[in-house]
Amino acid sequence: MSVQVRRPGVATGLLLLAFITTASVPTDTLTSTGSGTAATSPAGTSSPARSPVPGGVSVPVVPSGLRARWSDGMTVSRGKHSLVVGHRAAPGSLDELARRADAAGRRVASVLGGPVLPLVVVPRTAREAAELAGVEHVDGLAAVADGGRVIIVPEFFAMLNSTGKDVVLTHELTHVVAGTDGLPTWLYEGLADYVGYRDAGLPVKTAAAELAAEVRAGRLPSALPGPAAFAVDGRDPARLARAYQEAWLACRFLADRFGEETLVRLYRAARATGVEEALASLGLSTATLTARWRDYVRDRLA
């Protein structure tokens, strides 16, 4: 979920300033060896392999590359439809995350269709998360979507409250399911936030607090946020937060005006034929969408 991502197949991470808590990050972990059927899934090219379990439900299986990489201690927790794989995590510590991943999968499926079968990977540190994703750093991000999996950034994910964790997982899983190739950043980040916030029960002004402050000060965004606005360089976290909020409200406007199913169709059409042609099917261009979105932002946040 951002510009710091440097290779295809990796979606950018999500920073949720409004959901930071004082929760401490665990410093000591126990090691246990997990199990699972080995399978490979080239990053950014295909979904993880699946394995049937009793009852006929398919769940992801542990990629063989992770088994080899984390041979010093891998922990596995299975949800109803999800698989969480941790590096030297305390036994049982991943169970809650598996439950959250199941719930996130249901939320994504309710918008995009299903089934959604989450694979969530939990490295020990942010540095290890960046290495797995093939990027320089993931500072300040709670998670990233890489190919068919969601990679948790443990130091930052642990700082989120319960709602924030659910929004992050749903956001990243939306990237995994919907894909991002060939799309403008505002559209793929906006859809992911739209799905993430859809059932969160948060007022718009709470979820878009940083942008609301700008609007109240008389400063409306002039353009839909581009890649530079999502740069994760630590210099302006409030601007990064506003970029996500701007993208979210663009997709929320489309869903409010044309319906959620139309938003999803537009997204898929934009991947196939380009965003301008997809918008034209709704009688819009990027310029007309921008004008209507600015009015929508002002109306919702002033």
PDB file of N, CA, C and O in Angstrom, residues 217-279:
ATOM      1  N   ALA A 217      -9.886  23.847   8.095  1.00  0.00           N
ATOM      2  CA  ALA A 217      -8.991  25.001   7.970  1.00  0.00           C
ATOM      3  C   ALA A 217      -9.096  25.658   6.595  1.00  0.00           C
ATOM      4  O   ALA A 217      -8.348  26.595   6.293  1.00  0.00           O
ATOM      5  N   GLY A 218     -10.016  25.156   5.761  1.00  0.00           N
ATOM      6  CA  GLY A 218     -10.228  25.755   4.453  1.00  0.00           C
ATOM      7  C   GLY A 218      -9.324  25.232   3.360  1.00  0.00           C
ATOM      8  O   GLY A 218      -9.221  25.847   2.293  1.00  0.00           O
ATOM      9  N   ARG A 219      -8.673  24.086   3.598  1.00  0.00           N
ATOM     10  CA  ARG A 219      -7.748  23.539   2.617  1.00  0.00           C
ATOM     11  C   ARG A 219      -8.288  22.222   2.068  1.00  0.00           C
ATOM     12  O   ARG A 219      -8.131  21.169   2.666  1.00  0.00           O
ATOM     13  N   LEU A 220      -8.954  22.299   0.917  1.00  0.00           N
ATOM     14  CA  LEU A 220      -9.431  21.108   0.228  1.00  0.00           C
ATOM     15  C   LEU A 220      -8.315  20.532  -0.634  1.00  0.00           C
ATOM     16  O   LEU A 220      -7.507  21.291  -1.190  1.00  0.00           O
ATOM     17  N   PRO A 221      -8.239  19.215  -0.767  1.00  0.00           N
ATOM     18  CA  PRO A 221      -7.256  18.652  -1.694  1.00  0.00           C
ATOM     19  C   PRO A 221      -7.588  19.081  -3.113  1.00  0.00           C
ATOM     20  O   PRO A 221      -8.756  19.186  -3.489  1.00  0.00           O
ATOM     21  N   SER A 222      -6.549  19.317  -3.903  1.00  0.00           N
ATOM     22  CA  SER A 222      -6.765  19.805  -5.266  1.00  0.00           C
ATOM     23  C   SER A 222      -6.802  18.696  -6.297  1.00  0.00           C
ATOM     24  O   SER A 222      -7.332  18.897  -7.401  1.00  0.00           O
ATOM     25  N   ALA A 223      -6.247  17.540  -5.965  1.00  0.00           N
ATOM     26  CA  ALA A 223      -6.180  16.441  -6.922  1.00  0.00           C
ATOM     27  C   ALA A 223      -6.223  15.113  -6.181  1.00  0.00           C
ATOM     28  O   ALA A 223      -5.864  15.035  -4.998  1.00  0.00           O
ATOM     29  N   LEU A 224      -6.664  14.087  -6.871  1.00  0.00           N
ATOM     30  CA  LEU A 224      -6.629  12.748  -6.289  1.00  0.00           C
ATOM     31  C   LEU A 224      -5.187  12.376  -5.969  1.00  0.00           C
ATOM     32  O   LEU A 224      -4.279  12.698  -6.737  1.00  0.00           O
ATOM     33  N   PRO A 225      -4.945  11.710  -4.850  1.00  0.00           N
ATOM     34  CA  PRO A 225      -3.563  11.456  -4.443  1.00  0.00           C
ATOM     35  C   PRO A 225      -2.844  10.494  -5.384  1.00  0.00           C
ATOM     36  O   PRO A 225      -3.363   9.443  -5.744  1.00  0.00           O
ATOM     37  N   GLY A 226      -1.640  10.882  -5.782  1.00  0.00           N
ATOM     38  CA  GLY A 226      -0.808  10.042  -6.639  1.00  0.00           C
ATOM     39  C   GLY A 226       0.219   9.284  -5.835  1.00  0.00           C
ATOM     40  O   GLY A 226       0.248   9.351  -4.600  1.00  0.00           O
ATOM     41  N   PRO A 227       1.098   8.554  -6.498  1.00  0.00           N
ATOM     42  CA  PRO A 227       2.081   7.723  -5.786  1.00  0.00           C
ATOM     43  C   PRO A 227       2.924   8.486  -4.779  1.00  0.00           C
ATOM     44  O   PRO A 227       3.208   7.975  -3.690  1.00  0.00           O
ATOM     45  N   ALA A 228       3.327   9.710  -5.103  1.00  0.00           N
ATOM     46  CA  ALA A 228       4.196  10.458  -4.203  1.00  0.00           C
ATOM     47  C   ALA A 228       3.534  10.717  -2.852  1.00  0.00           C
ATOM     48  O   ALA A 228       4.205  10.776  -1.817  1.00  0.00           O
ATOM     49  N   ALA A 229       2.213  10.863  -2.855  1.00  0.00           N
ATOM     50  CA  ALA A 229       1.501  11.139  -1.607  1.00  0.00           C
ATOM     51  C   ALA A 229       1.542   9.960  -0.652  1.00  0.00           C
ATOM     52  O   ALA A 229       1.341  10.130   0.556  1.00  0.00           O
ATOM     53  N   PHE A 230       1.808   8.761  -1.175  1.00  0.00           N
ATOM     54  CA  PHE A 230       1.839   7.560  -0.344  1.00  0.00           C
ATOM     55  C   PHE A 230       3.256   7.148   0.037  1.00  0.00           C
ATOM     56  O   PHE A 230       3.464   6.038   0.538  1.00  0.00           O
ATOM     57  N   ALA A 231       4.221   8.019  -0.187  1.00  0.00           N
ATOM     58  CA  ALA A 231       5.605   7.699   0.145  1.00  0.00           C
ATOM     59  C   ALA A 231       5.754   7.516   1.652  1.00  0.00           C
ATOM     60  O   ALA A 231       5.312   8.351   2.435  1.00  0.00           O
ATOM     61  N   VAL A 232       6.379   6.429   2.043  1.00  0.00           N
ATOM     62  CA  VAL A 232       6.599   6.148   3.463  1.00  0.00           C
ATOM     63  C   VAL A 232       8.056   6.472   3.768  1.00  0.00           C
ATOM     64  O   VAL A 232       8.929   5.612   3.717  1.00  0.00           O
ATOM     65  N   ASP A 233       8.308   7.741   4.072  1.00  0.00           N
ATOM     66  CA  ASP A 233       9.677   8.162   4.360  1.00  0.00           C
ATOM     67  C   ASP A 233       9.810   8.770   5.748  1.00  0.00           C
ATOM     68  O   ASP A 233      10.888   9.210   6.135  1.00  0.00           O
ATOM     69  N   GLY A 234       8.695   8.801   6.497  1.00  0.00           N
ATOM     70  CA  GLY A 234       8.745   9.304   7.868  1.00  0.00           C
ATOM     71  C   GLY A 234       8.740  10.799   7.996  1.00  0.00           C
ATOM     72  O   GLY A 234       8.681  11.329   9.106  1.00  0.00           O
ATOM     73  N   ARG A 235       8.768  11.516   6.876  1.00  0.00           N
ATOM     74  CA  ARG A 235       8.882  12.973   6.963  1.00  0.00           C
ATOM     75  C   ARG A 235       7.569  13.654   7.290  1.00  0.00           C
ATOM     76  O   ARG A 235       7.544  14.706   7.924  1.00  0.00           O
ATOM     77  N   ASP A 236       6.448  13.078   6.857  1.00  0.00           N
ATOM     78  CA  ASP A 236       5.149  13.719   7.058  1.00  0.00           C
ATOM     79  C   ASP A 236       4.069  12.660   7.215  1.00  0.00           C
ATOM     80  O   ASP A 236       3.288  12.425   6.292  1.00  0.00           O
ATOM     81  N   PRO A 237       4.009  11.998   8.380  1.00  0.00           N
ATOM     82  CA  PRO A 237       3.005  10.939   8.556  1.00  0.00           C
ATOM     83  C   PRO A 237       1.573  11.449   8.428  1.00  0.00           C
ATOM     84  O   PRO A 237       0.691  10.702   8.010  1.00  0.00           O
ATOM     85  N   ALA A 238       1.326  12.707   8.774  1.00  0.00           N
ATOM     86  CA  ALA A 238      -0.029  13.241   8.635  1.00  0.00           C
ATOM     87  C   ALA A 238      -0.415  13.326   7.164  1.00  0.00           C
ATOM     88  O   ALA A 238      -1.557  13.056   6.796  1.00  0.00           O
ATOM     89  N   ARG A 239       0.536  13.688   6.307  1.00  0.00           N
ATOM     90  CA  ARG A 239       0.240  13.729   4.872  1.00  0.00           C
ATOM     91  C   ARG A 239      -0.040  12.333   4.342  1.00  0.00           C
ATOM     92  O   ARG A 239      -0.935  12.133   3.512  1.00  0.00           O
ATOM     93  N   LEU A 240       0.713  11.360   4.816  1.00  0.00           N
ATOM     94  CA  LEU A 240       0.474   9.978   4.406  1.00  0.00           C
ATOM     95  C   LEU A 240      -0.921   9.536   4.834  1.00  0.00           C
ATOM     96  O   LEU A 240      -1.657   8.919   4.055  1.00  0.00           O
ATOM     97  N   ALA A 241      -1.301   9.863   6.056  1.00  0.00           N
ATOM     98  CA  ALA A 241      -2.647   9.520   6.524  1.00  0.00           C
ATOM     99  C   ALA A 241      -3.706  10.186   5.652  1.00  0.00           C
ATOM    100  O   ALA A 241      -4.706   9.563   5.274  1.00  0.00           O
ATOM    101  N   ARG A 242      -3.493  11.450   5.298  1.00  0.00           N
ATOM    102  CA  ARG A 242      -4.473  12.144   4.456  1.00  0.00           C
ATOM    103  C   ARG A 242      -4.571  11.507   3.075  1.00  0.00           C
ATOM    104  O   ARG A 242      -5.653  11.461   2.483  1.00  0.00           O
ATOM    105  N   ALA A 243      -3.470  11.009   2.554  1.00  0.00           N
ATOM    106  CA  ALA A 243      -3.503  10.366   1.241  1.00  0.00           C
ATOM    107  C   ALA A 243      -4.443   9.171   1.250  1.00  0.00           C
ATOM    108  O   ALA A 243      -5.267   8.998   0.336  1.00  0.00           O
ATOM    109  N   TYR A 244      -4.341   8.339   2.276  1.00  0.00           N
ATOM    110  CA  TYR A 244      -5.256   7.206   2.379  1.00  0.00           C
ATOM    111  C   TYR A 244      -6.698   7.677   2.531  1.00  0.00           C
ATOM    112  O   TYR A 244      -7.627   7.106   1.941  1.00  0.00           O
ATOM    113  N   GLN A 245      -6.896   8.709   3.323  1.00  0.00           N
ATOM    114  CA  GLN A 245      -8.250   9.211   3.546  1.00  0.00           C
ATOM    115  C   GLN A 245      -8.838   9.804   2.269  1.00  0.00           C
ATOM    116  O   GLN A 245     -10.025   9.610   1.969  1.00  0.00           O
ATOM    117  N   GLU A 246      -8.030  10.513   1.512  1.00  0.00           N
ATOM    118  CA  GLU A 246      -8.495  11.068   0.244  1.00  0.00           C
ATOM    119  C   GLU A 246      -8.898   9.951  -0.722  1.00  0.00           C
ATOM    120  O   GLU A 246      -9.945  10.023  -1.385  1.00  0.00           O
ATOM    121  N   ALA A 247      -8.057   8.926  -0.806  1.00  0.00           N
ATOM    122  CA  ALA A 247      -8.361   7.802  -1.699  1.00  0.00           C
ATOM    123  C   ALA A 247      -9.620   7.076  -1.245  1.00  0.00           C
ATOM    124  O   ALA A 247     -10.481   6.701  -2.061  1.00  0.00           O
ATOM    125  N   TRP A 248      -9.742   6.866   0.051  1.00  0.00           N
ATOM    126  CA  TRP A 248     -10.929   6.203   0.604  1.00  0.00           C
ATOM    127  C   TRP A 248     -12.196   6.964   0.225  1.00  0.00           C
ATOM    128  O   TRP A 248     -13.182   6.375  -0.233  1.00  0.00           O
ATOM    129  N   LEU A 249     -12.173   8.283   0.409  1.00  0.00           N
ATOM    130  CA  LEU A 249     -13.379   9.062   0.141  1.00  0.00           C
ATOM    131  C   LEU A 249     -13.690   9.138  -1.351  1.00  0.00           C
ATOM    132  O   LEU A 249     -14.862   9.301  -1.727  1.00  0.00           O
ATOM    133  N   ALA A 250     -12.696   8.990  -2.203  1.00  0.00           N
ATOM    134  CA  ALA A 250     -12.982   8.919  -3.641  1.00  0.00           C
ATOM    135  C   ALA A 250     -13.789   7.661  -3.948  1.00  0.00           C
ATOM    136  O   ALA A 250     -14.789   7.709  -4.679  1.00  0.00           O
ATOM    137  N   CYS A 251     -13.369   6.537  -3.387  1.00  0.00           N
ATOM    138  CA  CYS A 251     -14.115   5.295  -3.624  1.00  0.00           C
ATOM    139  C   CYS A 251     -15.442   5.295  -2.874  1.00  0.00           C
ATOM    140  O   CYS A 251     -16.442   4.751  -3.373  1.00  0.00           O
ATOM    141  N   ARG A 252     -15.475   5.897  -1.724  1.00  0.00           N
ATOM    142  CA  ARG A 252     -16.734   5.989  -0.980  1.00  0.00           C
ATOM    143  C   ARG A 252     -17.734   6.851  -1.745  1.00  0.00           C
ATOM    144  O   ARG A 252     -18.934   6.541  -1.774  1.00  0.00           O
ATOM    145  N   PHE A 253     -17.252   7.920  -2.369  1.00  0.00           N
ATOM    146  CA  PHE A 253     -18.137   8.731  -3.207  1.00  0.00           C
ATOM    147  C   PHE A 253     -18.720   7.897  -4.341  1.00  0.00           C
ATOM    148  O   PHE A 253     -19.931   7.944  -4.612  1.00  0.00           O
ATOM    149  N   LEU A 254     -17.877   7.131  -5.022  1.00  0.00           N
ATOM    150  CA  LEU A 254     -18.351   6.307  -6.134  1.00  0.00           C
ATOM    151  C   LEU A 254     -19.388   5.297  -5.665  1.00  0.00           C
ATOM    152  O   LEU A 254     -20.401   5.071  -6.339  1.00  0.00           O
ATOM    153  N   ALA A 255     -19.148   4.688  -4.495  1.00  0.00           N
ATOM    154  CA  ALA A 255     -20.113   3.720  -3.974  1.00  0.00           C
ATOM    155  C   ALA A 255     -21.413   4.403  -3.570  1.00  0.00           C
ATOM    156  O   ALA A 255     -22.510   3.884  -3.819  1.00  0.00           O
ATOM    157  N   ASP A 256     -21.322   5.568  -2.939  1.00  0.00           N
ATOM    158  CA  ASP A 256     -22.526   6.294  -2.530  1.00  0.00           C
ATOM    159  C   ASP A 256     -23.332   6.757  -3.741  1.00  0.00           C
ATOM    160  O   ASP A 256     -24.568   6.711  -3.735  1.00  0.00           O
ATOM    161  N   ARG A 257     -22.633   7.204  -4.768  1.00  0.00           N
ATOM    162  CA  ARG A 257     -23.317   7.779  -5.936  1.00  0.00           C
ATOM    163  C   ARG A 257     -23.840   6.714  -6.893  1.00  0.00           C
ATOM    164  O   ARG A 257     -24.954   6.824  -7.421  1.00  0.00           O
ATOM    165  N   PHE A 258     -23.050   5.656  -7.108  1.00  0.00           N
ATOM    166  CA  PHE A 258     -23.406   4.677  -8.137  1.00  0.00           C
ATOM    167  C   PHE A 258     -23.697   3.287  -7.585  1.00  0.00           C
ATOM    168  O   PHE A 258     -24.190   2.433  -8.319  1.00  0.00           O
ATOM    169  N   GLY A 259     -23.372   3.052  -6.319  1.00  0.00           N
ATOM    170  CA  GLY A 259     -23.603   1.746  -5.729  1.00  0.00           C
ATOM    171  C   GLY A 259     -22.313   0.948  -5.583  1.00  0.00           C
ATOM    172  O   GLY A 259     -21.385   1.093  -6.375  1.00  0.00           O
ATOM    173  N   GLU A 260     -22.290   0.108  -4.568  1.00  0.00           N
ATOM    174  CA  GLU A 260     -21.094  -0.676  -4.279  1.00  0.00           C
ATOM    175  C   GLU A 260     -20.736  -1.635  -5.417  1.00  0.00           C
ATOM    176  O   GLU A 260     -19.554  -1.787  -5.770  1.00  0.00           O
ATOM    177  N   GLU A 261     -21.733  -2.278  -5.998  1.00  0.00           N
ATOM    178  CA  GLU A 261     -21.454  -3.209  -7.090  1.00  0.00           C
ATOM    179  C   GLU A 261     -20.846  -2.482  -8.282  1.00  0.00           C
ATOM    180  O   GLU A 261     -19.960  -3.030  -8.967  1.00  0.00           O
ATOM    181  N   THR A 262     -21.286  -1.255  -8.526  1.00  0.00           N
ATOM    182  CA  THR A 262     -20.710  -0.479  -9.624  1.00  0.00           C
ATOM    183  C   THR A 262     -19.265  -0.113  -9.327  1.00  0.00           C
ATOM    184  O   THR A 262     -18.413  -0.125 -10.222  1.00  0.00           O
ATOM    185  N   LEU A 263     -18.964   0.223  -8.084  1.00  0.00           N
ATOM    186  CA  LEU A 263     -17.581   0.504  -7.698  1.00  0.00           C
ATOM    187  C   LEU A 263     -16.691  -0.705  -7.995  1.00  0.00           C
ATOM    188  O   LEU A 263     -15.603  -0.565  -8.561  1.00  0.00           O
ATOM    189  N   VAL A 264     -17.147  -1.882  -7.632  1.00  0.00           N
ATOM    190  CA  VAL A 264     -16.348  -3.091  -7.863  1.00  0.00           C
ATOM    191  C   VAL A 264     -16.198  -3.343  -9.361  1.00  0.00           C
ATOM    192  O   VAL A 264     -15.107  -3.689  -9.848  1.00  0.00           O
ATOM    193  N   ARG A 265     -17.278  -3.163 -10.124  1.00  0.00           N
ATOM    194  CA  ARG A 265     -17.183  -3.347 -11.571  1.00  0.00           C
ATOM    195  C   ARG A 265     -16.221  -2.349 -12.191  1.00  0.00           C
ATOM    196  O   ARG A 265     -15.436  -2.688 -13.090  1.00  0.00           O
ATOM    197  N   LEU A 266     -16.286  -1.104 -11.731  1.00  0.00           N
ATOM    198  CA  LEU A 266     -15.375  -0.086 -12.246  1.00  0.00           C
ATOM    199  C   LEU A 266     -13.923  -0.476 -11.961  1.00  0.00           C
ATOM    200  O   LEU A 266     -13.043  -0.329 -12.821  1.00  0.00           O
ATOM    201  N   TYR A 267     -13.667  -0.965 -10.780  1.00  0.00           N
ATOM    202  CA  TYR A 267     -12.312  -1.366 -10.399  1.00  0.00           C
ATOM    203  C   TYR A 267     -11.791  -2.452 -11.338  1.00  0.00           C
ATOM    204  O   TYR A 267     -10.678  -2.380 -11.864  1.00  0.00           O
ATOM    205  N   ARG A 268     -12.622  -3.454 -11.569  1.00  0.00           N
ATOM    206  CA  ARG A 268     -12.198  -4.556 -12.432  1.00  0.00           C
ATOM    207  C   ARG A 268     -12.057  -4.106 -13.877  1.00  0.00           C
ATOM    208  O   ARG A 268     -11.140  -4.538 -14.591  1.00  0.00           O
ATOM    209  N   ALA A 269     -12.952  -3.222 -14.305  1.00  0.00           N
ATOM    210  CA  ALA A 269     -12.835  -2.686 -15.666  1.00  0.00           C
ATOM    211  C   ALA A 269     -11.569  -1.851 -15.816  1.00  0.00           C
ATOM    212  O   ALA A 269     -10.899  -1.892 -16.860  1.00  0.00           O
ATOM    213  N   ALA A 270     -11.221  -1.091 -14.777  1.00  0.00           N
ATOM    214  CA  ALA A 270     -10.012  -0.267 -14.830  1.00  0.00           C
ATOM    215  C   ALA A 270      -8.766  -1.136 -14.941  1.00  0.00           C
ATOM    216  O   ALA A 270      -7.799  -0.773 -15.626  1.00  0.00           O
ATOM    217  N   ARG A 271      -8.758  -2.281 -14.288  1.00  0.00           N
ATOM    218  CA  ARG A 271      -7.620  -3.199 -14.424  1.00  0.00           C
ATOM    219  C   ARG A 271      -7.532  -3.743 -15.846  1.00  0.00           C
ATOM    220  O   ARG A 271      -6.438  -3.983 -16.361  1.00  0.00           O
ATOM    221  N   ALA A 272      -8.680  -3.932 -16.474  1.00  0.00           N
ATOM    222  CA  ALA A 272      -8.697  -4.552 -17.803  1.00  0.00           C
ATOM    223  C   ALA A 272      -8.446  -3.546 -18.920  1.00  0.00           C
ATOM    224  O   ALA A 272      -7.721  -3.845 -19.880  1.00  0.00           O
ATOM    225  N   THR A 273      -9.031  -2.353 -18.800  1.00  0.00           N
ATOM    226  CA  THR A 273      -9.007  -1.415 -19.931  1.00  0.00           C
ATOM    227  C   THR A 273      -8.444  -0.042 -19.586  1.00  0.00           C
ATOM    228  O   THR A 273      -8.324   0.801 -20.482  1.00  0.00           O
ATOM    229  N   GLY A 274      -8.125   0.208 -18.331  1.00  0.00           N
ATOM    230  CA  GLY A 274      -7.628   1.517 -17.932  1.00  0.00           C
ATOM    231  C   GLY A 274      -8.692   2.327 -17.213  1.00  0.00           C
ATOM    232  O   GLY A 274      -9.893   2.161 -17.456  1.00  0.00           O
ATOM    233  N   VAL A 275      -8.252   3.209 -16.334  1.00  0.00           N
ATOM    234  CA  VAL A 275      -9.195   3.912 -15.475  1.00  0.00           C
ATOM    235  C   VAL A 275     -10.041   4.916 -16.244  1.00  0.00           C
ATOM    236  O   VAL A 275     -11.230   5.098 -15.941  1.00  0.00           O
ATOM    237  N   GLU A 276      -9.489   5.565 -17.255  1.00  0.00           N
ATOM    238  CA  GLU A 276     -10.269   6.570 -17.979  1.00  0.00           C
ATOM    239  C   GLU A 276     -11.446   5.925 -18.711  1.00  0.00           C
ATOM    240  O   GLU A 276     -12.565   6.450 -18.699  1.00  0.00           O
ATOM    241  N   GLU A 277     -11.208   4.786 -19.340  1.00  0.00           N
ATOM    242  CA  GLU A 277     -12.299   4.103 -20.035  1.00  0.00           C
ATOM    243  C   GLU A 277     -13.331   3.598 -19.043  1.00  0.00           C
ATOM    244  O   GLU A 277     -14.545   3.660 -19.300  1.00  0.00           O
ATOM    245  N   ALA A 278     -12.871   3.101 -17.894  1.00  0.00           N
ATOM    246  CA  ALA A 278     -13.806   2.628 -16.878  1.00  0.00           C
ATOM    247  C   ALA A 278     -14.661   3.769 -16.350  1.00  0.00           C
ATOM    248  O   ALA A 278     -15.875   3.627 -16.168  1.00  0.00           O
ATOM    249  N   LEU A 279     -14.054   4.915 -16.081  1.00  0.00           N
ATOM    250  CA  LEU A 279     -14.811   6.067 -15.601  1.00  0.00           C
ATOM    251  C   LEU A 279     -15.787   6.557 -16.661  1.00  0.00           C
ATOM    252  O   LEU A 279     -16.905   6.996 -16.339  1.00  0.00           O
TER     253      LEU A 279
END
